Amino acid sequence: MKLHKLFICAMLGFGSLNTASVWAQDGDQILDGIGETGLIARYVFDGDAKDWSRNNLHGKSESKLNFINDDLFGKVLSLTPDNKTFVAIPGEAFAGEESLSISGWIYLRSVQRNQHFFDFGKNAKSHFFVVPAGINNDAGFHSEIITGSGGKYKTDSPILEANKWNHVAIVIDIPSQSLNAYVNGVLVSTTKNVNLKLEQLFDSNAGKNNMLYIGKSFLSEGSYLNAKLHDFRLYRVPLNEKQIGKIYHNSLKEEGEEEEETEEAVGDLPKFSKTTPQLYNQYLTSVSDVKIETVVGSLPRLPRYVKGVYRNGIEGPEVRVIWPAPTDNNSVLNAGQYTVIGSVAGTDLKPKAVVTVKVAKESATPELKLKAFHLDEVSLDSDLHGHNTKFIENRNKFIKNLAKTNPDSFLYMFRNAFGQKQPEGADALGVWDTQDTKLRGHATGHYLTAIAQAYASTGYDKELHANFANKMEYMVNTLYQLAQMSGQPQTAGGTYVSDPTAVPKGPGKADYDSDLSNEGIRTDYWNWGKGFISAYPPDQFIMLEKGATYGGQKIQIWAPYYTLHKILAGLMDIYEVSGNKKALETAKGMGDWVHARMKQLPNETLISMWNRYIAGEFGGMNEAMARLYRITNEHRYLEVAQLFDNIKVFYGDAKHSHGLAKNVDTFRGLHANQHIPQIMGALEMYQDSNAPDYYRIADNFWYKTTNDYMYSIGGVAGASNPANAECFISQPATIYENGFSAGGQNETCATYNMLKLTSNLFLYEQRGELMDYYERGLYNDILASVAENTAANTYHIPLRPGSIKQFGNAKMNGFTCCNGTALESNTKFQNSIYFKSIDNQVLYVNLYVPSTLKWTERNVTIVQKTDFPNEDHTLLTIKGEGKFDVNVRVPNWATKGFFVKINGKEEKVKAVPGSYLTLSRKWKDGDTIELRMPFQFHLDPVMDQQNIASLFYGPILLAAQESEPLKEWRKVTLDAKDISKSINGDPEKLQFVIDGVIFKPFYNTYGRHSVYLDVTLK
Ligand SMILES: [Zn+2]
């Protein structure tokens, strides 16, 4: 999801007499070349102390703050000792951060000592402060860190000049163990060997114990600042000189000056020679050429792995080949033959792909063959020892908290929008659902889905089951009631507007606006058109049509259709698990509202809307509307679904020249989670419309993301180029070069969506690689994204050396996008373990998870008992009888064999890793199927830097347990012929040791970790 932020890109020049600053929003997630995920908070101080980042860390002041006009920056904050004013930031701001950078403009009016620019810390013994003119008898511009354990670190440079603006930046770089001070973009002082962890300065468990003051020390009364302040920022990443220089220079830019998009400096990760073959490639002597056919217009799907020949008796894996990735289909516009030359990282090998382009019809796209079981047909069981599995543990954390939630919190902003009184005890949610956040209501959508899934999954506990049933009913009744009020007279005989296309401007307003403040929000629901439901008035939808961009001003919007998608999906989920007709009626009413408005829009308007950054982000609206069509069989919903086509990505251009439909990679560099749901929508529309291009779009996208953009845990976003950790890398198959953003990797909601896309594709095509990916992402990303003892969960999961996961939203009271999808992931673990064919003749066993399946149509129960992944076998017992196929998954990692016993007797089978094995017979009550698939250690290298690799044991990613952040990748040396010779440990505990370092499953890793290692083979 994309976030809320206001950008000042343009300022009036020096010496201008005009005192008004000029605001411009470029609707970008990248501020001064630094991805938004690196930003903790930003206080522009142009009239208030609000945090303009997405994090809602608004500043507070005990007395009224004074804002004055300034020649350079427009309105700025003015602090004077006489007024005794300062700004306090919420103490949670620094909870759990690793490094810290502070940047801000200061206009000192006096060089008196003891003035504090800021003072941050947990107490007098442990804090971090800056004194621009010195302290006591120590003159100079100092930043100083004092720790409770006696550590003291300081930067020392000349007093900051008074009566002029200076840009100051202080960086605590923990991995580099340095403290750096910059003035006006230039490094003025550095201190090395800073042996510090931020936990020493800040209480990371109870954020409110931290005191974070701007303009005063929290220790002394005589420390008030006499200065003007502007654009104060907190970053969680250690900024380097180039980035700081850019912040400084961009602030002083003339209006309209182009801001060049430079690459985020990749936090100085080690660089390796491009001509040194690494890992198995050092033993590689040749790589096979390949021959591929395609049809005119469609790029060929080139194999990412090709057979290689190794010397020295090494049994290397298939070789990763990096092929050129054209941005159009010019090379295949005519029949004939052409050759594509690939490369192999670190070598000068040039494998060839000879491509034959034929004049022929594209091959037919598959039909829907499988169905998922209902959530209440599959239950998760404990393991062989009666212990909860990781799945049950994580599910229970969520179910427990969800059961305790107050639905009124999730209805708060809906009632607020409709001008209704809040019931007693109702508290608003925080983060992206606060009063003035334009995405409010998004958490409610996730919540509706989560309680529906929780209801369907808690057949094992009557009390919980009833709890969620009540919650669903209460939520739906309230939303239905509000929706019924839209476009209807407030009192009998009153005026109203029921036509969604005729919604007038708010009462007394000159125009539509996105003002959601208590004072500014319109609540005239009788004018909103029939069926309207949202946690804000209709203005954001209307403004989007009229060209509004994303941003924080009242004339700007966030992403109205993104929020709406969640709400509609949640309502339909409730309808499908409980048959609640009001849920469906509410979804239909809003579907009609959207249909009425959108069908009147010309194509150009639609293209403009969906290509407008963030403002036009619509989640899976196409999916939701196509699903509404499938449920209701009312064609107008399918019509609306198709109006959400992302033409550029799907078809290249309005003429449908190429795009994903023709296997062209049109999504490089784009925001990952903005686009994955659109692809799911394409697949959903394929089901309902049968247009084959929709299938190709989804299938081609899946192949490309999982091969060219995927990290070892299964996540797909984390770009340093473009400088936005939520984006796909700028060029496919360049993860090392462009994909280790300091701002993080693997936005968790993107993986949630990738898994959903994957299992949906599998319902059409039962390819082993699909569920291999599903298993990887499920165990190593989704299961790894939840805190040890609470339901707190990750946004990004950083994969740089010595990283640590940050978990948020333990109390379910403030949701980001990923906190929202976590509610969904953790309440439906059982949904992809088994699938059935539509005709109920075939059962697919996809995952080896202890569970019980009730196959209702066949009156058969399948019980799966296993300790997997703590053991490499599983036992399926069939209760009931009948003739059907059991298709069991032979994982791609099962290269040491796959053994099957039926009723204790070994079966002769030909099991191919990465496929499904069919066991066909007339099953009798009590029949057993025993599957054994020995685990082995294997490496998963980064495609463009083979020595940087993750270690797996079977399906499980093993992370090195680290004690501190690292500047370099952890180095390990492994036996070239058999890496297991270098690894000791206990497979049943999944705990191993290499060179004295402990490795554990990533899903059991809560401290610092190295997921990627720098591997040498010997
Ligand atoms: Zn997210």
Short mmCIF file of C-alpha atoms and ligand atoms in Angstrom, two decimals, residues 747 749 795 817-818, ligand 1:
data_model
loop_
_atom_site.label_atom_id
_atom_site.label_comp_id
_atom_site.label_asym_id
_atom_site.label_seq_id
_atom_site.Cartn_x
_atom_site.Cartn_y
_atom_site.Cartn_z
CA GLU A 747 6.35 -5.92 2.40
CA CYS A 749 0.98 -7.80 2.47
CA TYR A 795 5.46 -4.57 7.78
CA CYS A 817 -1.80 -2.46 5.19
CA CYS A 818 0.33 -5.39 6.40
ZN ZN B 1 1.70 -3.68 3.43
#
